[in-house]
């Protein structure tokens, strides 16, 4: 029985039909399956700016296939707008709000299926979490990536080029005219960021999970193909409703492993580790996602290189074959029998796929000739990260895979950024930024600007950065984030002192503070938990309930 029939069928349900009819729905409309469209459109997020047009074509497809679309809005914040100020405290916590709002609307209205429209960093995982929680037929459709901008520093620019350029300007490496030119020419179209940041990583991984139609994560935002796949998505959701193919039939242990392997093969954002952990939690899949990343990273080859790992952007990746090409190259490593939103298996999708452009071996290699024989994301452990820390060796120079340096410590993102721009960070420093974890931040802010400033000042290959916060998917250089336990929970990162030696060894998967265990315990006994930065509002709640990054930074309802 379709869910919507509970409130739309029968004489006794006239109340609900009358309510719909007040908005212009007809008697015939209300006899059809009711498909919700969760649309994160706004004028706040470039990746969502085209979703009005995309939503209309989804509606066309739903109508064409015999359903009735009902659109509603949900929030979606742009990480870029929130960088470097208090707004970033809200970005990761907004993921839970998005999941909760989609769940709420789907249950209030008893939709028979859902199309989820969102493109950016926390919106895509939040929507996938809601789909897994609801376990009804769902398809996620992103808005697509933007085109790259004017060439700057050897590649097509994007909005992050401005942060790198500010570092260069502060070091007198470029002129003010060169700096200001980027303002008008680095973002020539709407769409999710043109590089492989968290947004495009998660859009790609939604494809790999089977929750997005093939190519749906990577078709450019401004292309006719984006509108065509929107209509196709509307048609396909009706097939899933008819066949009762629900989200948990697609989000399984096998499909999550597929997504992990694709993330490793394309050197995706480190944030994907946390988001896939949260999605698996919502789907009630019993697996240790961090352990899977650790084990699979050692035997999954790196087959794709996209900015920040190379000069090529997401549209280049799409034209080289995109996620579909990766799945084809990696099919021997994948669980190709899992179901997808096409109502076919991964292998059936691979066999049916037709490529629109010639391949490009500079972007996507064959499995026999990879860029590297290990994945682009690694899980580190050691006395500085007893639970875990996450790094992205696929995006930085191999010379940095073993780094030993001197700690220079900061208790906030802003303090570190100010010191970097003032020239207080030098070759051989390991910049420690703490009290930026899920509880301590709160919200696990990204150290995006700090890394960009290091790059701009010419320190990307001579310094490292470790934090209990996160990183943008566009960051490169030697970094380790998601350090757990975080400083606010009394993790060892809280007691690092200026002048201590820190050793990062990617090959050994280790992160260690080179101080005696006796000294570490002595310092920990003196440590005092700081007062929460927020005691009211949503962040007051979040900093009390958030799990660590190693557990996906989801809310721990057992604490209520």
PDB file of N, CA and C in Angstrom, residues 315-393:
ATOM      1  N   UNK A 315      34.806  19.271 -14.207  1.00  0.00           N
ATOM      2  CA  UNK A 315      34.247  19.121 -15.550  1.00  0.00           C
ATOM      3  C   UNK A 315      35.208  18.341 -16.435  1.00  0.00           C
ATOM      4  N   UNK A 316      36.501  18.523 -16.222  1.00  0.00           N
ATOM      5  CA  UNK A 316      37.486  17.685 -16.909  1.00  0.00           C
ATOM      6  C   UNK A 316      37.280  16.212 -16.529  1.00  0.00           C
ATOM      7  N   UNK A 317      37.051  15.972 -15.246  1.00  0.00           N
ATOM      8  CA  UNK A 317      36.810  14.612 -14.753  1.00  0.00           C
ATOM      9  C   UNK A 317      35.558  14.021 -15.393  1.00  0.00           C
ATOM     10  N   UNK A 318      34.492  14.798 -15.450  1.00  0.00           N
ATOM     11  CA  UNK A 318      33.256  14.336 -16.088  1.00  0.00           C
ATOM     12  C   UNK A 318      33.507  13.954 -17.544  1.00  0.00           C
ATOM     13  N   UNK A 319      34.207  14.804 -18.269  1.00  0.00           N
ATOM     14  CA  UNK A 319      34.456  14.541 -19.689  1.00  0.00           C
ATOM     15  C   UNK A 319      35.406  13.363 -19.891  1.00  0.00           C
ATOM     16  N   UNK A 320      36.217  13.057 -18.872  1.00  0.00           N
ATOM     17  CA  UNK A 320      37.104  11.883 -18.946  1.00  0.00           C
ATOM     18  C   UNK A 320      36.365  10.586 -18.626  1.00  0.00           C
ATOM     19  N   UNK A 321      35.095  10.683 -18.249  1.00  0.00           N
ATOM     20  CA  UNK A 321      34.298   9.497 -17.955  1.00  0.00           C
ATOM     21  C   UNK A 321      33.672   9.493 -16.585  1.00  0.00           C
ATOM     22  N   UNK A 322      34.195  10.337 -15.672  1.00  0.00           N
ATOM     23  CA  UNK A 322      33.587  10.515 -14.364  1.00  0.00           C
ATOM     24  C   UNK A 322      33.545   9.257 -13.520  1.00  0.00           C
ATOM     25  N   UNK A 323      32.571   9.223 -12.618  1.00  0.00           N
ATOM     26  CA  UNK A 323      32.427   8.102 -11.686  1.00  0.00           C
ATOM     27  C   UNK A 323      32.159   6.808 -12.450  1.00  0.00           C
ATOM     28  N   UNK A 324      31.403   6.895 -13.530  1.00  0.00           N
ATOM     29  CA  UNK A 324      31.106   5.691 -14.314  1.00  0.00           C
ATOM     30  C   UNK A 324      32.385   5.032 -14.832  1.00  0.00           C
ATOM     31  N   UNK A 325      33.343   5.861 -15.263  1.00  0.00           N
ATOM     32  CA  UNK A 325      34.609   5.312 -15.755  1.00  0.00           C
ATOM     33  C   UNK A 325      35.403   4.685 -14.619  1.00  0.00           C
ATOM     34  N   UNK A 326      35.394   5.322 -13.447  1.00  0.00           N
ATOM     35  CA  UNK A 326      36.075   4.721 -12.292  1.00  0.00           C
ATOM     36  C   UNK A 326      35.470   3.370 -11.944  1.00  0.00           C
ATOM     37  N   UNK A 327      34.145   3.298 -11.916  1.00  0.00           N
ATOM     38  CA  UNK A 327      33.483   2.030 -11.597  1.00  0.00           C
ATOM     39  C   UNK A 327      33.829   0.957 -12.628  1.00  0.00           C
ATOM     40  N   UNK A 328      33.901   1.354 -13.886  1.00  0.00           N
ATOM     41  CA  UNK A 328      34.268   0.396 -14.935  1.00  0.00           C
ATOM     42  C   UNK A 328      35.691  -0.101 -14.742  1.00  0.00           C
ATOM     43  N   UNK A 329      36.621   0.833 -14.497  1.00  0.00           N
ATOM     44  CA  UNK A 329      38.021   0.440 -14.315  1.00  0.00           C
ATOM     45  C   UNK A 329      38.203  -0.429 -13.077  1.00  0.00           C
ATOM     46  N   UNK A 330      37.404  -0.166 -12.037  1.00  0.00           N
ATOM     47  CA  UNK A 330      37.572  -0.836 -10.753  1.00  0.00           C
ATOM     48  C   UNK A 330      36.628  -2.011 -10.557  1.00  0.00           C
ATOM     49  N   UNK A 331      35.908  -2.429 -11.582  1.00  0.00           N
ATOM     50  CA  UNK A 331      34.818  -3.389 -11.362  1.00  0.00           C
ATOM     51  C   UNK A 331      35.284  -4.673 -10.689  1.00  0.00           C
ATOM     52  N   UNK A 332      36.539  -5.053 -10.935  1.00  0.00           N
ATOM     53  CA  UNK A 332      37.034  -6.291 -10.321  1.00  0.00           C
ATOM     54  C   UNK A 332      37.212  -6.154  -8.814  1.00  0.00           C
ATOM     55  N   UNK A 333      37.271  -4.912  -8.319  1.00  0.00           N
ATOM     56  CA  UNK A 333      37.430  -4.659  -6.890  1.00  0.00           C
ATOM     57  C   UNK A 333      36.106  -4.347  -6.202  1.00  0.00           C
ATOM     58  N   UNK A 334      35.045  -4.161  -6.995  1.00  0.00           N
ATOM     59  CA  UNK A 334      33.788  -3.656  -6.465  1.00  0.00           C
ATOM     60  C   UNK A 334      32.767  -4.769  -6.234  1.00  0.00           C
ATOM     61  N   UNK A 335      31.777  -4.456  -5.421  1.00  0.00           N
ATOM     62  CA  UNK A 335      30.600  -5.322  -5.295  1.00  0.00           C
ATOM     63  C   UNK A 335      29.627  -4.876  -6.381  1.00  0.00           C
ATOM     64  N   UNK A 336      29.718  -5.500  -7.541  1.00  0.00           N
ATOM     65  CA  UNK A 336      28.944  -5.044  -8.696  1.00  0.00           C
ATOM     66  C   UNK A 336      27.525  -5.600  -8.715  1.00  0.00           C
ATOM     67  N   UNK A 337      27.180  -6.395  -7.729  1.00  0.00           N
ATOM     68  CA  UNK A 337      25.832  -6.964  -7.688  1.00  0.00           C
ATOM     69  C   UNK A 337      24.854  -6.154  -6.864  1.00  0.00           C
ATOM     70  N   UNK A 338      25.306  -5.050  -6.259  1.00  0.00           N
ATOM     71  CA  UNK A 338      24.404  -4.273  -5.401  1.00  0.00           C
ATOM     72  C   UNK A 338      23.426  -3.462  -6.244  1.00  0.00           C
ATOM     73  N   UNK A 339      22.259  -3.205  -5.679  1.00  0.00           N
ATOM     74  CA  UNK A 339      21.194  -2.463  -6.360  1.00  0.00           C
ATOM     75  C   UNK A 339      21.495  -0.974  -6.361  1.00  0.00           C
ATOM     76  N   UNK A 340      20.995  -0.275  -7.383  1.00  0.00           N
ATOM     77  CA  UNK A 340      21.135   1.182  -7.487  1.00  0.00           C
ATOM     78  C   UNK A 340      19.778   1.801  -7.826  1.00  0.00           C
ATOM     79  N   UNK A 341      19.720   3.133  -7.846  1.00  0.00           N
ATOM     80  CA  UNK A 341      18.457   3.815  -8.138  1.00  0.00           C
ATOM     81  C   UNK A 341      18.039   3.698  -9.604  1.00  0.00           C
ATOM     82  N   UNK A 342      18.855   3.102 -10.438  1.00  0.00           N
ATOM     83  CA  UNK A 342      18.403   2.804 -11.809  1.00  0.00           C
ATOM     84  C   UNK A 342      17.446   1.623 -11.819  1.00  0.00           C
ATOM     85  N   UNK A 343      17.324   0.954 -10.673  1.00  0.00           N
ATOM     86  CA  UNK A 343      16.614  -0.332 -10.549  1.00  0.00           C
ATOM     87  C   UNK A 343      17.414  -1.452 -11.203  1.00  0.00           C
ATOM     88  N   UNK A 344      18.693  -1.181 -11.438  1.00  0.00           N
ATOM     89  CA  UNK A 344      19.620  -2.191 -11.946  1.00  0.00           C
ATOM     90  C   UNK A 344      20.858  -2.218 -11.046  1.00  0.00           C
ATOM     91  N   UNK A 345      21.674  -3.247 -11.217  1.00  0.00           N
ATOM     92  CA  UNK A 345      22.873  -3.376 -10.411  1.00  0.00           C
ATOM     93  C   UNK A 345      23.994  -2.504 -10.960  1.00  0.00           C
ATOM     94  N   UNK A 346      25.057  -2.383 -10.177  1.00  0.00           N
ATOM     95  CA  UNK A 346      26.232  -1.631 -10.617  1.00  0.00           C
ATOM     96  C   UNK A 346      26.765  -2.204 -11.926  1.00  0.00           C
ATOM     97  N   UNK A 347      26.875  -3.521 -12.021  1.00  0.00           N
ATOM     98  CA  UNK A 347      27.405  -4.127 -13.246  1.00  0.00           C
ATOM     99  C   UNK A 347      26.502  -3.852 -14.437  1.00  0.00           C
ATOM    100  N   UNK A 348      25.211  -3.928 -14.247  1.00  0.00           N
ATOM    101  CA  UNK A 348      24.290  -3.629 -15.347  1.00  0.00           C
ATOM    102  C   UNK A 348      24.425  -2.173 -15.787  1.00  0.00           C
ATOM    103  N   UNK A 349      24.655  -1.268 -14.827  1.00  0.00           N
ATOM    104  CA  UNK A 349      24.876   0.137 -15.175  1.00  0.00           C
ATOM    105  C   UNK A 349      26.164   0.310 -15.971  1.00  0.00           C
ATOM    106  N   UNK A 350      27.221  -0.382 -15.540  1.00  0.00           N
ATOM    107  CA  UNK A 350      28.511  -0.304 -16.250  1.00  0.00           C
ATOM    108  C   UNK A 350      28.349  -0.771 -17.692  1.00  0.00           C
ATOM    109  N   UNK A 351      27.671  -1.884 -17.867  1.00  0.00           N
ATOM    110  CA  UNK A 351      27.506  -2.457 -19.205  1.00  0.00           C
ATOM    111  C   UNK A 351      26.641  -1.587 -20.105  1.00  0.00           C
ATOM    112  N   UNK A 352      25.712  -0.841 -19.515  1.00  0.00           N
ATOM    113  CA  UNK A 352      24.788  -0.031 -20.325  1.00  0.00           C
ATOM    114  C   UNK A 352      25.313   1.378 -20.600  1.00  0.00           C
ATOM    115  N   UNK A 353      26.374   1.788 -19.894  1.00  0.00           N
ATOM    116  CA  UNK A 353      26.795   3.185 -19.958  1.00  0.00           C
ATOM    117  C   UNK A 353      27.410   3.545 -21.301  1.00  0.00           C
ATOM    118  N   UNK A 354      27.049   4.724 -21.802  1.00  0.00           N
ATOM    119  CA  UNK A 354      27.621   5.251 -23.037  1.00  0.00           C
ATOM    120  C   UNK A 354      28.333   6.562 -22.710  1.00  0.00           C
ATOM    121  N   UNK A 355      29.610   6.639 -23.078  1.00  0.00           N
ATOM    122  CA  UNK A 355      30.417   7.825 -22.790  1.00  0.00           C
ATOM    123  C   UNK A 355      30.251   8.856 -23.893  1.00  0.00           C
ATOM    124  N   UNK A 356      30.102  10.109 -23.475  1.00  0.00           N
ATOM    125  CA  UNK A 356      29.859  11.197 -24.421  1.00  0.00           C
ATOM    126  C   UNK A 356      31.153  11.814 -24.948  1.00  0.00           C
ATOM    127  N   UNK A 357      32.257  11.621 -24.225  1.00  0.00           N
ATOM    128  CA  UNK A 357      33.528  12.249 -24.582  1.00  0.00           C
ATOM    129  C   UNK A 357      34.626  11.192 -24.603  1.00  0.00           C
ATOM    130  N   UNK A 358      35.733  11.471 -25.311  1.00  0.00           N
ATOM    131  CA  UNK A 358      36.868  10.533 -25.272  1.00  0.00           C
ATOM    132  C   UNK A 358      37.516  10.533 -23.892  1.00  0.00           C
ATOM    133  N   UNK A 359      38.159   9.443 -23.536  1.00  0.00           N
ATOM    134  CA  UNK A 359      38.817   9.346 -22.244  1.00  0.00           C
ATOM    135  C   UNK A 359      40.043  10.236 -22.171  1.00  0.00           C
ATOM    136  N   UNK A 360      40.560  10.401 -20.944  1.00  0.00           N
ATOM    137  CA  UNK A 360      41.763  11.208 -20.734  1.00  0.00           C
ATOM    138  C   UNK A 360      42.589  10.531 -19.650  1.00  0.00           C
ATOM    139  N   UNK A 361      43.673   9.875 -20.072  1.00  0.00           N
ATOM    140  CA  UNK A 361      44.510   9.121 -19.136  1.00  0.00           C
ATOM    141  C   UNK A 361      45.290  10.017 -18.181  1.00  0.00           C
ATOM    142  N   UNK A 362      45.321  11.328 -18.459  1.00  0.00           N
ATOM    143  CA  UNK A 362      45.952  12.242 -17.515  1.00  0.00           C
ATOM    144  C   UNK A 362      45.079  12.481 -16.290  1.00  0.00           C
ATOM    145  N   UNK A 363      43.795  12.133 -16.421  1.00  0.00           N
ATOM    146  CA  UNK A 363      42.845  12.348 -15.320  1.00  0.00           C
ATOM    147  C   UNK A 363      42.413  11.034 -14.694  1.00  0.00           C
ATOM    148  N   UNK A 364      42.041  10.059 -15.525  1.00  0.00           N
ATOM    149  CA  UNK A 364      41.622   8.740 -15.031  1.00  0.00           C
ATOM    150  C   UNK A 364      42.507   7.679 -15.666  1.00  0.00           C
ATOM    151  N   UNK A 365      43.253   6.984 -14.844  1.00  0.00           N
ATOM    152  CA  UNK A 365      44.145   5.920 -15.309  1.00  0.00           C
ATOM    153  C   UNK A 365      43.415   4.576 -15.325  1.00  0.00           C
ATOM    154  N   UNK A 366      44.009   3.614 -16.005  1.00  0.00           N
ATOM    155  CA  UNK A 366      43.495   2.241 -15.953  1.00  0.00           C
ATOM    156  C   UNK A 366      43.974   1.586 -14.667  1.00  0.00           C
ATOM    157  N   UNK A 367      43.306   0.541 -14.268  1.00  0.00           N
ATOM    158  CA  UNK A 367      43.680  -0.146 -13.029  1.00  0.00           C
ATOM    159  C   UNK A 367      45.045  -0.813 -13.155  1.00  0.00           C
ATOM    160  N   UNK A 368      45.479  -1.068 -14.391  1.00  0.00           N
ATOM    161  CA  UNK A 368      46.786  -1.686 -14.614  1.00  0.00           C
ATOM    162  C   UNK A 368      47.922  -0.675 -14.554  1.00  0.00           C
ATOM    163  N   UNK A 369      47.598   0.604 -14.645  1.00  0.00           N
ATOM    164  CA  UNK A 369      48.626   1.649 -14.643  1.00  0.00           C
ATOM    165  C   UNK A 369      48.158   2.844 -13.820  1.00  0.00           C
ATOM    166  N   UNK A 370      47.998   2.650 -12.500  1.00  0.00           N
ATOM    167  CA  UNK A 370      47.412   3.705 -11.654  1.00  0.00           C
ATOM    168  C   UNK A 370      48.417   4.813 -11.334  1.00  0.00           C
ATOM    169  N   UNK A 371      47.901   5.896 -10.768  1.00  0.00           N
ATOM    170  CA  UNK A 371      48.781   6.950 -10.258  1.00  0.00           C
ATOM    171  C   UNK A 371      49.571   6.438  -9.058  1.00  0.00           C
ATOM    172  N   UNK A 372      48.957   5.551  -8.298  1.00  0.00           N
ATOM    173  CA  UNK A 372      49.598   4.974  -7.121  1.00  0.00           C
ATOM    174  C   UNK A 372      48.878   3.714  -6.725  1.00  0.00           C
ATOM    175  N   UNK A 373      49.542   2.886  -5.945  1.00  0.00           N
ATOM    176  CA  UNK A 373      48.953   1.586  -5.604  1.00  0.00           C
ATOM    177  C   UNK A 373      48.238   1.591  -4.257  1.00  0.00           C
ATOM    178  N   UNK A 374      48.155   2.768  -3.644  1.00  0.00           N
ATOM    179  CA  UNK A 374      47.363   2.908  -2.427  1.00  0.00           C
ATOM    180  C   UNK A 374      46.412   4.085  -2.597  1.00  0.00           C
ATOM    181  N   UNK A 375      45.338   4.081  -1.798  1.00  0.00           N
ATOM    182  CA  UNK A 375      44.313   5.105  -1.934  1.00  0.00           C
ATOM    183  C   UNK A 375      44.773   6.475  -1.479  1.00  0.00           C
ATOM    184  N   UNK A 376      44.018   7.487  -1.870  1.00  0.00           N
ATOM    185  CA  UNK A 376      44.396   8.867  -1.606  1.00  0.00           C
ATOM    186  C   UNK A 376      43.997   9.399  -0.251  1.00  0.00           C
ATOM    187  N   UNK A 377      43.328   8.598   0.592  1.00  0.00           N
ATOM    188  CA  UNK A 377      42.935   9.008   1.947  1.00  0.00           C
ATOM    189  C   UNK A 377      43.488   7.961   2.911  1.00  0.00           C
ATOM    190  N   UNK A 378      44.027   8.413   4.050  1.00  0.00           N
ATOM    191  CA  UNK A 378      44.623   7.470   5.001  1.00  0.00           C
ATOM    192  C   UNK A 378      44.168   7.780   6.422  1.00  0.00           C
ATOM    193  N   UNK A 379      44.057   6.726   7.224  1.00  0.00           N
ATOM    194  CA  UNK A 379      43.691   6.822   8.635  1.00  0.00           C
ATOM    195  C   UNK A 379      44.957   6.633   9.465  1.00  0.00           C
ATOM    196  N   UNK A 380      45.270   7.607  10.310  1.00  0.00           N
ATOM    197  CA  UNK A 380      46.463   7.541  11.156  1.00  0.00           C
ATOM    198  C   UNK A 380      46.068   7.328  12.610  1.00  0.00           C
ATOM    199  N   UNK A 381      46.942   6.676  13.351  1.00  0.00           N
ATOM    200  CA  UNK A 381      46.758   6.510  14.790  1.00  0.00           C
ATOM    201  C   UNK A 381      48.105   6.700  15.466  1.00  0.00           C
ATOM    202  N   UNK A 382      48.075   6.988  16.747  1.00  0.00           N
ATOM    203  CA  UNK A 382      49.299   7.177  17.513  1.00  0.00           C
ATOM    204  C   UNK A 382      48.965   7.860  18.816  1.00  0.00           C
ATOM    205  N   UNK A 383      50.007   8.230  19.601  1.00  0.00           N
ATOM    206  CA  UNK A 383      49.707   8.802  20.910  1.00  0.00           C
ATOM    207  C   UNK A 383      49.125  10.210  20.827  1.00  0.00           C
ATOM    208  N   UNK A 384      49.192  10.850  19.638  1.00  0.00           N
ATOM    209  CA  UNK A 384      48.539  12.136  19.463  1.00  0.00           C
ATOM    210  C   UNK A 384      47.110  11.975  18.941  1.00  0.00           C
ATOM    211  N   UNK A 385      46.812  10.814  18.378  1.00  0.00           N
ATOM    212  CA  UNK A 385      45.468  10.520  17.863  1.00  0.00           C
ATOM    213  C   UNK A 385      45.125   9.080  18.240  1.00  0.00           C
ATOM    214  N   UNK A 386      44.853   8.821  19.522  1.00  0.00           N
ATOM    215  CA  UNK A 386      44.601   7.443  19.967  1.00  0.00           C
ATOM    216  C   UNK A 386      43.451   6.773  19.232  1.00  0.00           C
ATOM    217  N   UNK A 387      42.387   7.531  18.938  1.00  0.00           N
ATOM    218  CA  UNK A 387      41.277   6.940  18.189  1.00  0.00           C
ATOM    219  C   UNK A 387      41.585   6.969  16.693  1.00  0.00           C
ATOM    220  N   UNK A 388      41.805   8.152  16.138  1.00  0.00           N
ATOM    221  CA  UNK A 388      42.166   8.264  14.723  1.00  0.00           C
ATOM    222  C   UNK A 388      42.451   9.707  14.364  1.00  0.00           C
ATOM    223  N   UNK A 389      43.131   9.882  13.250  1.00  0.00           N
ATOM    224  CA  UNK A 389      43.256  11.145  12.539  1.00  0.00           C
ATOM    225  C   UNK A 389      43.167  10.811  11.064  1.00  0.00           C
ATOM    226  N   UNK A 390      42.731  11.769  10.252  1.00  0.00           N
ATOM    227  CA  UNK A 390      42.517  11.512   8.824  1.00  0.00           C
ATOM    228  C   UNK A 390      43.400  12.449   8.010  1.00  0.00           C
ATOM    229  N   UNK A 391      44.057  11.901   7.001  1.00  0.00           N
ATOM    230  CA  UNK A 391      44.866  12.709   6.097  1.00  0.00           C
ATOM    231  C   UNK A 391      44.587  12.316   4.653  1.00  0.00           C
ATOM    232  N   UNK A 392      45.177  13.058   3.721  1.00  0.00           N
ATOM    233  CA  UNK A 392      44.878  12.892   2.300  1.00  0.00           C
ATOM    234  C   UNK A 392      46.173  12.894   1.491  1.00  0.00           C
ATOM    235  N   UNK A 393      46.950  11.817   1.580  1.00  0.00           N
ATOM    236  CA  UNK A 393      48.240  11.789   0.879  1.00  0.00           C
ATOM    237  C   UNK A 393      48.120  11.894  -0.631  1.00  0.00           C
TER     238      UNK A 393
END
